[in-house]
Coordinates of C-alpha atoms in Angstrom, one line a residue:
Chain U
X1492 CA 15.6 -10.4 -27.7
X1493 CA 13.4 -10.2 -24.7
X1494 CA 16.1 -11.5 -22.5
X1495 CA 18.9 -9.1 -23.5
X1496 CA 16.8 -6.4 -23.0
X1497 CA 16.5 -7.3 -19.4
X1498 CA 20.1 -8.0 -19.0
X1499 CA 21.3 -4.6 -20.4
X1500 CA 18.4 -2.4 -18.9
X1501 CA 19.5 -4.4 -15.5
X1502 CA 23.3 -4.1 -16.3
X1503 CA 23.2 -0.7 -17.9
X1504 CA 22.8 2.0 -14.9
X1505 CA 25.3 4.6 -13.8
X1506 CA 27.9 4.5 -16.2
X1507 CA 26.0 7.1 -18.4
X1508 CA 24.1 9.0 -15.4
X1509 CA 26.0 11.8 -15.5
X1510 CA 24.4 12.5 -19.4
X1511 CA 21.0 12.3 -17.9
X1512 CA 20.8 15.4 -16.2
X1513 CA 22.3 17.7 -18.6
X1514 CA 20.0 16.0 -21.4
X1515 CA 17.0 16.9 -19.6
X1516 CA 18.1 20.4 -18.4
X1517 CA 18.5 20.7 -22.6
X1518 CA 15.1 19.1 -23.5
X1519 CA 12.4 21.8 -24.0
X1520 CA 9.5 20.0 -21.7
X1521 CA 11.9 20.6 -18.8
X1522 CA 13.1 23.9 -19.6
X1523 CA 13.3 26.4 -16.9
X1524 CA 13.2 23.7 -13.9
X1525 CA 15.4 23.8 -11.1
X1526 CA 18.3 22.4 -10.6
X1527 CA 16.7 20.4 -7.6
X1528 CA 13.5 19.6 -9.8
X1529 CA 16.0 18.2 -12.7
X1530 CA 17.8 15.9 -10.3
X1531 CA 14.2 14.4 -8.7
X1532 CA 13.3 13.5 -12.3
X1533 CA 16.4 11.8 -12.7
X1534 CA 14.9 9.6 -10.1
X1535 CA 11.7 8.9 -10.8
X1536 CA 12.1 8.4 -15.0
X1537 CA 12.7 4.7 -15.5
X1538 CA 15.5 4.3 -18.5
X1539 CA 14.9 1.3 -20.8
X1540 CA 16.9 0.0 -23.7
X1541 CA 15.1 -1.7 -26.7
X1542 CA 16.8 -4.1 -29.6
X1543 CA 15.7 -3.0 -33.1
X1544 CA 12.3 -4.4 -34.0
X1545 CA 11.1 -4.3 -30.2
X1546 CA 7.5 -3.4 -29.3
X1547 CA 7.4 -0.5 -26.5
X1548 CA 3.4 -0.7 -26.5
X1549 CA 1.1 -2.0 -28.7
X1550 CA -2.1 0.0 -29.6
X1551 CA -5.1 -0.9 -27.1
X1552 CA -3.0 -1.9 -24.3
X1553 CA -3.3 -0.4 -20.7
X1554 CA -0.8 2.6 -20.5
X1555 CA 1.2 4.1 -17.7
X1556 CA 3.2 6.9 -19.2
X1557 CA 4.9 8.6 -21.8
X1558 CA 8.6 8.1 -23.0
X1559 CA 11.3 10.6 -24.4
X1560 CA 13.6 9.1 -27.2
X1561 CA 16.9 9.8 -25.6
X1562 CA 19.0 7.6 -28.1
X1563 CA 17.7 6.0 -31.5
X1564 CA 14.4 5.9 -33.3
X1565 CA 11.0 5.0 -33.0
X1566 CA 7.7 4.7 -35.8
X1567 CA 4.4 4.9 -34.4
X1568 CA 1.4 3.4 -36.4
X1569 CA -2.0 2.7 -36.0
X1570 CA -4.1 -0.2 -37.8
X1571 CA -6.7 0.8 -40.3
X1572 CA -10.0 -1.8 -40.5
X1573 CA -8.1 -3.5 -43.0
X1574 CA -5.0 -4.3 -40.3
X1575 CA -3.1 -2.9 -42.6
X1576 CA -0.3 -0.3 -40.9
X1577 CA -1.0 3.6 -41.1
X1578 CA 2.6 5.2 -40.2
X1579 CA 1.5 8.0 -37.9
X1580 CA 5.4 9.3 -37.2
X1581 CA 9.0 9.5 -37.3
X1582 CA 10.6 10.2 -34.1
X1583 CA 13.9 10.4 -33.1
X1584 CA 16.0 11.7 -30.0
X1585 CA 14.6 14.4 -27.8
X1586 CA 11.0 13.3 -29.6
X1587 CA 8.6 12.2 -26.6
X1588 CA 5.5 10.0 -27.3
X1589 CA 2.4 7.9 -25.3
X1590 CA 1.6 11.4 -23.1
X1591 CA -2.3 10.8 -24.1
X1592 CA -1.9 8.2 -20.9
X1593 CA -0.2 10.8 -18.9
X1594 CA -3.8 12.6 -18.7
X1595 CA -6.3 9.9 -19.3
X1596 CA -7.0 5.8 -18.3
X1597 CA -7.8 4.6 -21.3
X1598 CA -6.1 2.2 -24.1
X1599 CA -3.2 3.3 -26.0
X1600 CA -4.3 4.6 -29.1
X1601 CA -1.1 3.6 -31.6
X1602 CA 1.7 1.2 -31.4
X1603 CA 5.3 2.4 -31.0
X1604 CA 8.6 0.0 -31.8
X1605 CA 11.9 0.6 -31.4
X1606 CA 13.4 0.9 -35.4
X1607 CA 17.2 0.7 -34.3
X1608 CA 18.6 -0.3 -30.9
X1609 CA 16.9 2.2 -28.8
X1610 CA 17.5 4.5 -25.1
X1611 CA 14.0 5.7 -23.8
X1612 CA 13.1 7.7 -20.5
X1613 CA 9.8 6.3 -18.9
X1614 CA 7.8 9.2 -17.0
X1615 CA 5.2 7.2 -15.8
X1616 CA 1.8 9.2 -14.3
X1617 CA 1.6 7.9 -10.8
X1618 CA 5.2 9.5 -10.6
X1619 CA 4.4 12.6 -12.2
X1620 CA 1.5 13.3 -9.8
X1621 CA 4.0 12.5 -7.1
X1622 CA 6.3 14.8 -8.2
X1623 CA 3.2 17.4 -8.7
X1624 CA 2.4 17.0 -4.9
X1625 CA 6.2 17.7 -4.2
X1626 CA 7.0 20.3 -6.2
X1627 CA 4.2 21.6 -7.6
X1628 CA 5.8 24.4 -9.7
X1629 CA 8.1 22.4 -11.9
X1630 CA 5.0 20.1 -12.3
X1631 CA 2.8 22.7 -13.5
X1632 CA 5.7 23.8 -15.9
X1633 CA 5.8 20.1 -17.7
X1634 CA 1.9 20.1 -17.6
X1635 CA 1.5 23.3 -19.1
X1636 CA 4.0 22.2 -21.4
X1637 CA 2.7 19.3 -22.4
X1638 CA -1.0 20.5 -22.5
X1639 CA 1.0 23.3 -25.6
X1640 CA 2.5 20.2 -27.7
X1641 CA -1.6 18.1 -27.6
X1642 CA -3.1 21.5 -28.3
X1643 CA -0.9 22.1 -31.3
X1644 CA -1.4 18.7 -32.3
X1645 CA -5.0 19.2 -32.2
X1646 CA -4.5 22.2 -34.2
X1647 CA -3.1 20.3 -36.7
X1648 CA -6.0 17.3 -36.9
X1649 CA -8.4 20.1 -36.7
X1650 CA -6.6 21.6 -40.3
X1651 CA -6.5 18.0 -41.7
X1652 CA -9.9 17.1 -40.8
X1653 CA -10.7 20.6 -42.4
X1654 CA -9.0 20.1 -45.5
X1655 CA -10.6 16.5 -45.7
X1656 CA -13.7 17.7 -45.2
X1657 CA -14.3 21.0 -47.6
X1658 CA -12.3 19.3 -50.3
X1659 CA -13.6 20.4 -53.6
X1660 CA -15.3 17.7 -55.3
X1661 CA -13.4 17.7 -58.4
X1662 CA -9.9 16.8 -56.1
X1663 CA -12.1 14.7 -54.0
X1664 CA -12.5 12.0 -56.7
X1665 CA -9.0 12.6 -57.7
Chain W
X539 CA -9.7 -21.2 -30.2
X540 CA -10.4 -18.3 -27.4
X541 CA -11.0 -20.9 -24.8
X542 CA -7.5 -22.0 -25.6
X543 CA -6.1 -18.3 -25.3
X544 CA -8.2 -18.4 -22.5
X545 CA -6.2 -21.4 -20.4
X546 CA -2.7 -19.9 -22.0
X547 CA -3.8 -16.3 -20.6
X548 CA -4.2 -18.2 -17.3
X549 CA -1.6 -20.6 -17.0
X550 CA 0.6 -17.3 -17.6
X551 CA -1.2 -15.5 -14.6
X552 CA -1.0 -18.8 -12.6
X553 CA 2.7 -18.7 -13.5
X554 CA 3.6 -15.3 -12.4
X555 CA 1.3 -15.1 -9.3
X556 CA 3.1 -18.2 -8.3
X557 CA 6.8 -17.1 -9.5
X558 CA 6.0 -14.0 -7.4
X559 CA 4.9 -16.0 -4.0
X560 CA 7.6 -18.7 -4.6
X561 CA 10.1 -15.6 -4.5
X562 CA 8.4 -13.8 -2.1
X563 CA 8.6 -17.0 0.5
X564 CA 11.8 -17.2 -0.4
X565 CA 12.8 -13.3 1.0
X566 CA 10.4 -14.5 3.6
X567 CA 12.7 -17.3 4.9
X568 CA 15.8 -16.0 4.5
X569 CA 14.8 -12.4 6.1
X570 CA 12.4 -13.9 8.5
X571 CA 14.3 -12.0 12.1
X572 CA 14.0 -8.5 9.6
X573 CA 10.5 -9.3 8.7
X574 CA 8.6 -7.7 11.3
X575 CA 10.5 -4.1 11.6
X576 CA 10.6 -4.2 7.9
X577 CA 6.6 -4.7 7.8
X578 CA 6.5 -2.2 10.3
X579 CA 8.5 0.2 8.7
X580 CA 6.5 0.0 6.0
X581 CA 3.5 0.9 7.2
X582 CA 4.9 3.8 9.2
X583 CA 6.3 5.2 5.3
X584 CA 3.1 4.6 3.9
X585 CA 1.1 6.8 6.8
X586 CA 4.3 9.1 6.7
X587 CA 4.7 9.4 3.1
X588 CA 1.9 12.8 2.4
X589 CA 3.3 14.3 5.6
X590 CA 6.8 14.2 3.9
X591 CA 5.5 15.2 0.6
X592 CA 3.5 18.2 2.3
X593 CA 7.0 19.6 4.2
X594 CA 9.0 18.7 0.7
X595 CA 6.2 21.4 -1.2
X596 CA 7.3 24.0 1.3
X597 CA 10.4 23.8 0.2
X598 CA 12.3 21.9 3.1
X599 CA 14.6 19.3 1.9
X600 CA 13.7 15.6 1.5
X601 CA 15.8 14.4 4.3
X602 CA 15.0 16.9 6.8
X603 CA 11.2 17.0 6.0
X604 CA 11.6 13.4 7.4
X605 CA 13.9 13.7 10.5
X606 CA 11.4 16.9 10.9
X607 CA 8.7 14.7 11.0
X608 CA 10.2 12.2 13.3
X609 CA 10.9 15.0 15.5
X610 CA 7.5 16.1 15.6
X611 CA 6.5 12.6 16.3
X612 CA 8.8 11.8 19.1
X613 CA 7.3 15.2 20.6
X614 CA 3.4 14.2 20.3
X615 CA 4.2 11.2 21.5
X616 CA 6.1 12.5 24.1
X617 CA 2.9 15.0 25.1
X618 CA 0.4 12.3 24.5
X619 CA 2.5 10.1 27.8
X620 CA 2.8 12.7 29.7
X621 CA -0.6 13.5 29.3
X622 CA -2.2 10.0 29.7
X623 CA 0.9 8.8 32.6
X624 CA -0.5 10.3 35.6
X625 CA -4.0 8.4 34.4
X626 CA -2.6 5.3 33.2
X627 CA 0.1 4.6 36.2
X628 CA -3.2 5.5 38.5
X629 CA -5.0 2.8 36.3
X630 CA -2.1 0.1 36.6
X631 CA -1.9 0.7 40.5
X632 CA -5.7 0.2 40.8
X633 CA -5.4 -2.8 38.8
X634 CA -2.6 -3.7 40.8
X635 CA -4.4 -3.6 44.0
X636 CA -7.7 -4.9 42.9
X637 CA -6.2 -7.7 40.6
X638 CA -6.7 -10.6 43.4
X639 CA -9.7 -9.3 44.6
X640 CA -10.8 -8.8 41.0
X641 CA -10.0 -12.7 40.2
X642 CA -11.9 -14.1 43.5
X643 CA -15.0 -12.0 42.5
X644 CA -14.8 -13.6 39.1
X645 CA -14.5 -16.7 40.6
X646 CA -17.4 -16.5 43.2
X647 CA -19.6 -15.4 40.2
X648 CA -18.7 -18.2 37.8
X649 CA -19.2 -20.8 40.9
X650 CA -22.3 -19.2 41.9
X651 CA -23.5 -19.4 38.3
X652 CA -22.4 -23.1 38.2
X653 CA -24.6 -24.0 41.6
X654 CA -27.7 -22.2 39.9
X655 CA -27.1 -23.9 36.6
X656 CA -26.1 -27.1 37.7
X657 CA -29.6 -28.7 38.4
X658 CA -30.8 -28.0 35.2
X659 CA -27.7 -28.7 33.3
X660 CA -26.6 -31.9 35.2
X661 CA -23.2 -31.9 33.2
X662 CA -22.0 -28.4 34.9
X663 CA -22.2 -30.6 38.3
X664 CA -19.5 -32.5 37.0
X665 CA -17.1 -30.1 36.5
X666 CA -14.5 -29.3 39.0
X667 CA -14.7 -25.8 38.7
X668 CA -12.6 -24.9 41.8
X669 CA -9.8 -26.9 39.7
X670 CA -9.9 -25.4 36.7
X671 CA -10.3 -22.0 38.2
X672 CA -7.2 -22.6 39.9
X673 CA -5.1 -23.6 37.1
X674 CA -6.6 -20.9 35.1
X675 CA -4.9 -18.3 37.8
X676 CA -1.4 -20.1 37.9
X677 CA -1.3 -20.3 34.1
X678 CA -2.2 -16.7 33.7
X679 CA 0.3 -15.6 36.8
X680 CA 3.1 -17.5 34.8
X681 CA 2.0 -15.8 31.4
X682 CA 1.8 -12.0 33.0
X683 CA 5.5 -13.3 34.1
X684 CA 6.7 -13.9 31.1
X685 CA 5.4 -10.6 29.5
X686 CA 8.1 -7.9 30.2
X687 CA 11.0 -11.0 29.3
X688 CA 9.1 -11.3 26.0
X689 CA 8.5 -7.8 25.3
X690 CA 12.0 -6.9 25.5
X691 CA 13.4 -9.7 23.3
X692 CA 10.7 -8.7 20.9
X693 CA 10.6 -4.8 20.6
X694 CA 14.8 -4.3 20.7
X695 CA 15.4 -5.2 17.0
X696 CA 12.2 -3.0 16.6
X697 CA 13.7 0.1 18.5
X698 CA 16.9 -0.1 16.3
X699 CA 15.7 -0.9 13.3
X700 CA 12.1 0.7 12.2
X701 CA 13.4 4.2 12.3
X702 CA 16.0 3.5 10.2
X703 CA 14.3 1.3 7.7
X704 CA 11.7 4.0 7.6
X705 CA 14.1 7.0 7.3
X706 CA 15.4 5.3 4.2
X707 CA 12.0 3.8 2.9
X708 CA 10.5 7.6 2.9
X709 CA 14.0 9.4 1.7
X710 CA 15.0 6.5 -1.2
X711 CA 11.8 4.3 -2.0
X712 CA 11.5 5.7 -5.7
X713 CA 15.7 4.7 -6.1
X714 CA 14.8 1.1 -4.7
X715 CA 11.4 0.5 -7.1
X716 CA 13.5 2.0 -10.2
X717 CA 16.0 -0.8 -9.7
X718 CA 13.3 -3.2 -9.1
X719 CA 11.9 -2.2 -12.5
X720 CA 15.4 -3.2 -14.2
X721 CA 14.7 -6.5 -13.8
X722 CA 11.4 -6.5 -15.5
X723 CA 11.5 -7.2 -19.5
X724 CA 10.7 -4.3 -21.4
X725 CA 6.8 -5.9 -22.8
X726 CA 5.7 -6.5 -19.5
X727 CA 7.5 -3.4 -17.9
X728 CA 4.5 -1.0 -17.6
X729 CA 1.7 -3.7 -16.6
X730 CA 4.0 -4.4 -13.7
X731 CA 4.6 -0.9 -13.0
X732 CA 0.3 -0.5 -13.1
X733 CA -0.2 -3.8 -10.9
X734 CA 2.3 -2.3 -8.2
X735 CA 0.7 1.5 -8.3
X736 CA -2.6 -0.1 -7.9
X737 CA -1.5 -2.4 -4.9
X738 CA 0.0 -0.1 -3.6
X739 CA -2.8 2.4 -3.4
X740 CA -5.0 -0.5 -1.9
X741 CA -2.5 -1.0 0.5
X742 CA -2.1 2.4 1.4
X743 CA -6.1 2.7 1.6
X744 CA -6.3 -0.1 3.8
X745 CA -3.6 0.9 6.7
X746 CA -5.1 4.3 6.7
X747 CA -8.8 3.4 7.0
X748 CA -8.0 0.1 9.8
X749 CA -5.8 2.5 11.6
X750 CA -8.5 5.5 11.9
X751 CA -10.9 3.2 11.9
X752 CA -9.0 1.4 15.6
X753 CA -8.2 4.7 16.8
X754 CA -11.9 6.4 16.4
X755 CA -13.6 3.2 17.9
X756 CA -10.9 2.9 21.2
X757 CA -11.7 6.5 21.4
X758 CA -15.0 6.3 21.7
X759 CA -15.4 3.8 23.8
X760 CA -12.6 5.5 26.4
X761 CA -14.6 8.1 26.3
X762 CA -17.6 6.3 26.6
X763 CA -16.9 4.1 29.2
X764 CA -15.3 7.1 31.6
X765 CA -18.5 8.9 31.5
X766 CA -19.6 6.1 32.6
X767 CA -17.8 5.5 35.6
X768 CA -16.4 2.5 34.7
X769 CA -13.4 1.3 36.2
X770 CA -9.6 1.0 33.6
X771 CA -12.1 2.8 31.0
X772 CA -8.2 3.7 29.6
X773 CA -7.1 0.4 29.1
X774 CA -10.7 -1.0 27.5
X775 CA -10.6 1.7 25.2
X776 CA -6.8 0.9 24.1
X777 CA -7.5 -2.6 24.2
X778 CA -10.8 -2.6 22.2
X779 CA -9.0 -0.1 19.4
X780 CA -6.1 -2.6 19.1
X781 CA -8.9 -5.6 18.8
X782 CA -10.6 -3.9 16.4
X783 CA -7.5 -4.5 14.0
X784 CA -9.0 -8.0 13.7
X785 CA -11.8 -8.1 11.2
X786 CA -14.8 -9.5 12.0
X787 CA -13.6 -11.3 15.3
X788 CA -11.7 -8.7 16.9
X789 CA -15.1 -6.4 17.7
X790 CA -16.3 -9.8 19.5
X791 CA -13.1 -10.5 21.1
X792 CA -12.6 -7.2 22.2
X793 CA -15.4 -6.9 24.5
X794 CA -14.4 -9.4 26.9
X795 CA -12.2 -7.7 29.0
X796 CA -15.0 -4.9 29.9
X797 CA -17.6 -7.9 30.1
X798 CA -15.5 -10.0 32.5
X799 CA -14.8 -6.6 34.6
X800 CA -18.8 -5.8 34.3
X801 CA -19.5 -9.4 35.8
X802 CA -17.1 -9.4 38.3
X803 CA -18.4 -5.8 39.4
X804 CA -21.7 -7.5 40.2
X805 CA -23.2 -7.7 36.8
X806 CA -24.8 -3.9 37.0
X807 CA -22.3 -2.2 34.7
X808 CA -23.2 -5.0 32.2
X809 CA -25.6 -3.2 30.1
X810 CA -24.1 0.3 29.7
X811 CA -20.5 -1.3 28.8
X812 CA -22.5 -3.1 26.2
X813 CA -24.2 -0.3 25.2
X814 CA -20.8 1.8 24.6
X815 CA -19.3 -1.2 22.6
X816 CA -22.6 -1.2 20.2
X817 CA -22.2 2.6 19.9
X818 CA -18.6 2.5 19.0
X819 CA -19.0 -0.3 16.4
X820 CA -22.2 1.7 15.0
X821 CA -20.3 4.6 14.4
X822 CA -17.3 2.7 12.8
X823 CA -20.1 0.7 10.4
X824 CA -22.5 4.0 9.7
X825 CA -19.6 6.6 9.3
X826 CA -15.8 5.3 8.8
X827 CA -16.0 1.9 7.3
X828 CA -18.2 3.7 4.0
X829 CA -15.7 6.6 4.3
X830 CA -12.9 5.3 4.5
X831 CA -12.7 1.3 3.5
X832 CA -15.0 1.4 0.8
X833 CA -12.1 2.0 -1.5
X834 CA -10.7 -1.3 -0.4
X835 CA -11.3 -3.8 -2.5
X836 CA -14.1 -5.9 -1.5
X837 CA -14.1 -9.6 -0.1
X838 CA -17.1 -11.8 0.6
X839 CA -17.6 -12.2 4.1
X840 CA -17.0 -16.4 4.1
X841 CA -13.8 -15.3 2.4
X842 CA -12.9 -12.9 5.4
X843 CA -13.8 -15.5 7.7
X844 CA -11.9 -18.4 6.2
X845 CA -8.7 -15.9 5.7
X846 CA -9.0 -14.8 9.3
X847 CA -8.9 -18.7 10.7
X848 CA -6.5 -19.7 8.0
X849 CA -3.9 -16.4 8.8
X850 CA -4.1 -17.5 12.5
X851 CA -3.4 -21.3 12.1
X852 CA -0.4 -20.0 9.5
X853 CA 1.0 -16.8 11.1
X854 CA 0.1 -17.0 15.1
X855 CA -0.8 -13.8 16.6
X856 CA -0.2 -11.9 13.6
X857 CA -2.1 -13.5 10.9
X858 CA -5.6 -12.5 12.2
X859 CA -4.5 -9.1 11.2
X860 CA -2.6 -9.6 8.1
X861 CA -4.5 -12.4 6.5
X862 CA -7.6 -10.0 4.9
X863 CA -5.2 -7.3 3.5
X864 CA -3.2 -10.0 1.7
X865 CA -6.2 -11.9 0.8
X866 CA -7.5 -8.6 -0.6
X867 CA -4.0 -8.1 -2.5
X868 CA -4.0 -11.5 -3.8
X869 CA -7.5 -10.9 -5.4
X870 CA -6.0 -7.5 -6.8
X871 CA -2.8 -9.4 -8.0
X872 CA -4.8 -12.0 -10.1
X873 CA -7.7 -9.7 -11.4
X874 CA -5.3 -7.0 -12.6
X875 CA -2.7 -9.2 -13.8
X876 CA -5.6 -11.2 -16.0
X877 CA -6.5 -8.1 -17.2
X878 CA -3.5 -6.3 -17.6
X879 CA -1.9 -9.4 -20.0
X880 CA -5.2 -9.8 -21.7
X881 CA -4.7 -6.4 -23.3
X882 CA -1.1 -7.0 -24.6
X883 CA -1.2 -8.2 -27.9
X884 CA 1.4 -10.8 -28.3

């Protein structure tokens, strides 16, 4: 599996270029980016293919980046104590996960596999500081976008951990 | 059953560190004529790369930000001749001139030093220094001969090729390292793409701090040494900067030239050239080494010294220079790939 993985993402390059582009113009993280902007991240994002089944990171590995779903789907789950799975998501195309190692060094915090044969973009953070330093308004534009998808997401923990936490005990011991 | 995981976690490093140098001989061998412009140009995109970057965030194109650049270059550089020709040609014609004399001075100093010595060291007595001394000046006359020949032969390919290389390096190195990255297999795809950012950055650390590091320490002792009144100050300086590429030998070596011109000046200048060359070396230790180098990953000295020998026995003039960076990397390539495939699951 491993192998034809490495064959098509070595195979697989320009034939479907010309999608990439207009895919990312259309994908709200890079909305409102220049045409210039659009064609450097073009460059930079690293496109992989993965078999159904495949691993793209495993929970407590060392992460680089984050990756947009740009064909198939992906689960992400975490482990309880048990080792038993805890399905955190569903995504599917346009859906972007991993961006917690876009903005800090430490271990991934879920696993994510591939659930049918799968096209990802890679934005890996050494690139995206690059690309900060050289065009530093379309950088802030993905950060600031970015920075609006965790804090909504910490919106929403904060209202679970709420609703875990002040549950009446009558439902509680339901 | 962890010391088993253990060996297989290593045997797997082993394998890929080695997979990696086998294949990296192998470019080695078959590119050997492009291997010096292309380490050259490397190092010229590395130092140019934030320049490019900076011009790029002003909004000047990628392309011309770097023929900009090169420009700009080509003009300091042309300044900086013009500027230090008058002083250097005057240098080179003094040296000219007072070459022969220069060499029978040396020569009257090392015999007189050999007729004081001699009756307490019997075994100088033996040594037929007027011989030696003789050969010494037709082997050097032949070598100084063969400079311009060798320097021509050597620097063409250079003069074509690095500012090519570069231009591209600079403009396409992101296309290049993307295709690279095709040919690694998805599970090991971002602990590859973290090895190479983190050499990368110790490279990058490394040119920057030896070069500053060179440049501040010929400077100062140029400087030094022409308040000084000492004659070719110029060329000591240039020629202690460019030593000082060498660890831990290079400072030593360096010095010679000035000492051998101190002692053939009558030994009075000995002191205060001495004194410059401490300075310089105490303000590279005390203030740019910490600065600057400390980022680079550290070695113990026997290491250094062993890599140093071992880089000139393998590489010739080169190796001195390159031996401690790519000992340094080779540490970084092990270390981080241990760590990087102890952390992937399976």
């Amino acid at each position: 599996m491993m192998s034809d993985s490495l064959w098509v993402n070595l195979l697989w390059s320009d034939s479907k270029r010309e999608d990439l582009p207009s895919f990312l113009r259309s994908h709200p993280l890079f909305a409102g980016l220049k045409e210039k902007e659009i064609s450097e991240l073009c460059r930079i994002m690293h496109e992989r293919t993965y078999q159904m089944g495949e691993i793209v990171f495993c929970e407590g590995e060392m992460g680089a980046g984050m990756y947009l779903i740009w064909e198939g789907r992906v689960r992400i789950y975490t482990l309880s104590s048990a080792s038993e799975e805890i399905e955190l998501a569903r995504l599917g195309k346009g859906d972007f996960f991993g961006e917690i190692a876009l903005l800090d060094d430490g271990p991934r915090t879920a696993t994510a596999v591939a659930t049918e044969p799968t096209r990802l973009l890679g934005l890996m953070k050494p690139d995206l500081l690059d690309f900060l330093d050289r065009h530093p308004n379309g950088g802030i534009k993905i950060i600031l976008r970015l920075s609006q998808v965790l804090a909504a997401r910490l919106r929403h923990t904060n209202e679970e951990l709420r609703v875990a936490r002040y549950r009446p005990p009558s439902l509680a011991g339901a | 059953m962890q010391g088993g995981g253990g060996i297989k976690l290593w045997l797997r490093v082993a394998a890929l560190v080695v997979g990696t140098l086998l294949l990296a001989g192998w470019l080695v061998h078959l590119l050997y004529i492009m291997l010096a412009p292309f380490l050259l140009s490397l190092l010229l995109s590395y130092l140019l790369h934030p320049a490019v970057n900076r011009l790029e965030r002003a909004g000047i194109r990628r392309s011309l930000a770097i023929f900009s650049l090169f420009g700009g270059l080509l003009l300091i550089f042309a300044l900086f001749v013009v500027a230090l020709l008058p002083g250097m040609i005057r240098e080179l014609q003094l040296l000219y001139t007072d070459f022969p004399a220069f060499l029978w001075s040396l020569e009257r100093e090392i015999l007189s030093w050999q007729a004081t010595l001699a009756p307490t060291y019997p075994f100088l007595a033996r040594v037929d220094m007027v011989a030696r001394l003789a050969a010494f000046r037709q082997g050097l006359r032949e070598h100084l001969l063969q400079v311009l020949p060798y320097l021509s032969r050597t620097m063409t390919p250079h003069i074509l090729f690095v500012p090519l290389l570069t231009f591209f390096l600079l403009r396409d190195g992101p296309t290049f390292r993307k295709a690279l990255f095709r040919l690694i297999p998805n599970r090991y795809f971002e602990l590859v793409f973290l090895l190479q950012y983190r050499l990368n950055q110790q490279v990058r650390n490394y040119i920057r701090g030896i070069l500053l590091d060179s440049f501040a320490v010929g400077a100062i002792t140029a400087l030094g040494l022409h308040l000084m009144n000492i004659r070719y100050a110029l060329f000591l300086g240039i020629a202690y900067g460019l030593a000082n590429l060498i660890p831990f030998f290079g400072p030593v070596l360096g010095t010679l030239p000035g000492l051998i011109l101190a002692v053939s000046q009558g030994g009075k200048t000995i002191l205060p050239v001495i004194l410059v060359y401490i300075l310089a070396q105490i303000v590279s230790v005390t203030v740019i080494v910490p600065a600057v180098m400390a980022r680079m990953v550290q070695l113990h000295p026997l290491v250094v010294i062993m890599a140093v020998i071992a880089g000139a026995n393998l590489f010739g003039p080169l190796g001195p220079l390159l031996s401690v960076p790519l000992t340094a990397l080779l540490k970084v390539i092990l270390w981080e790939s241990y760590q990087g495939l102890k952390s992937l699951k399976h």
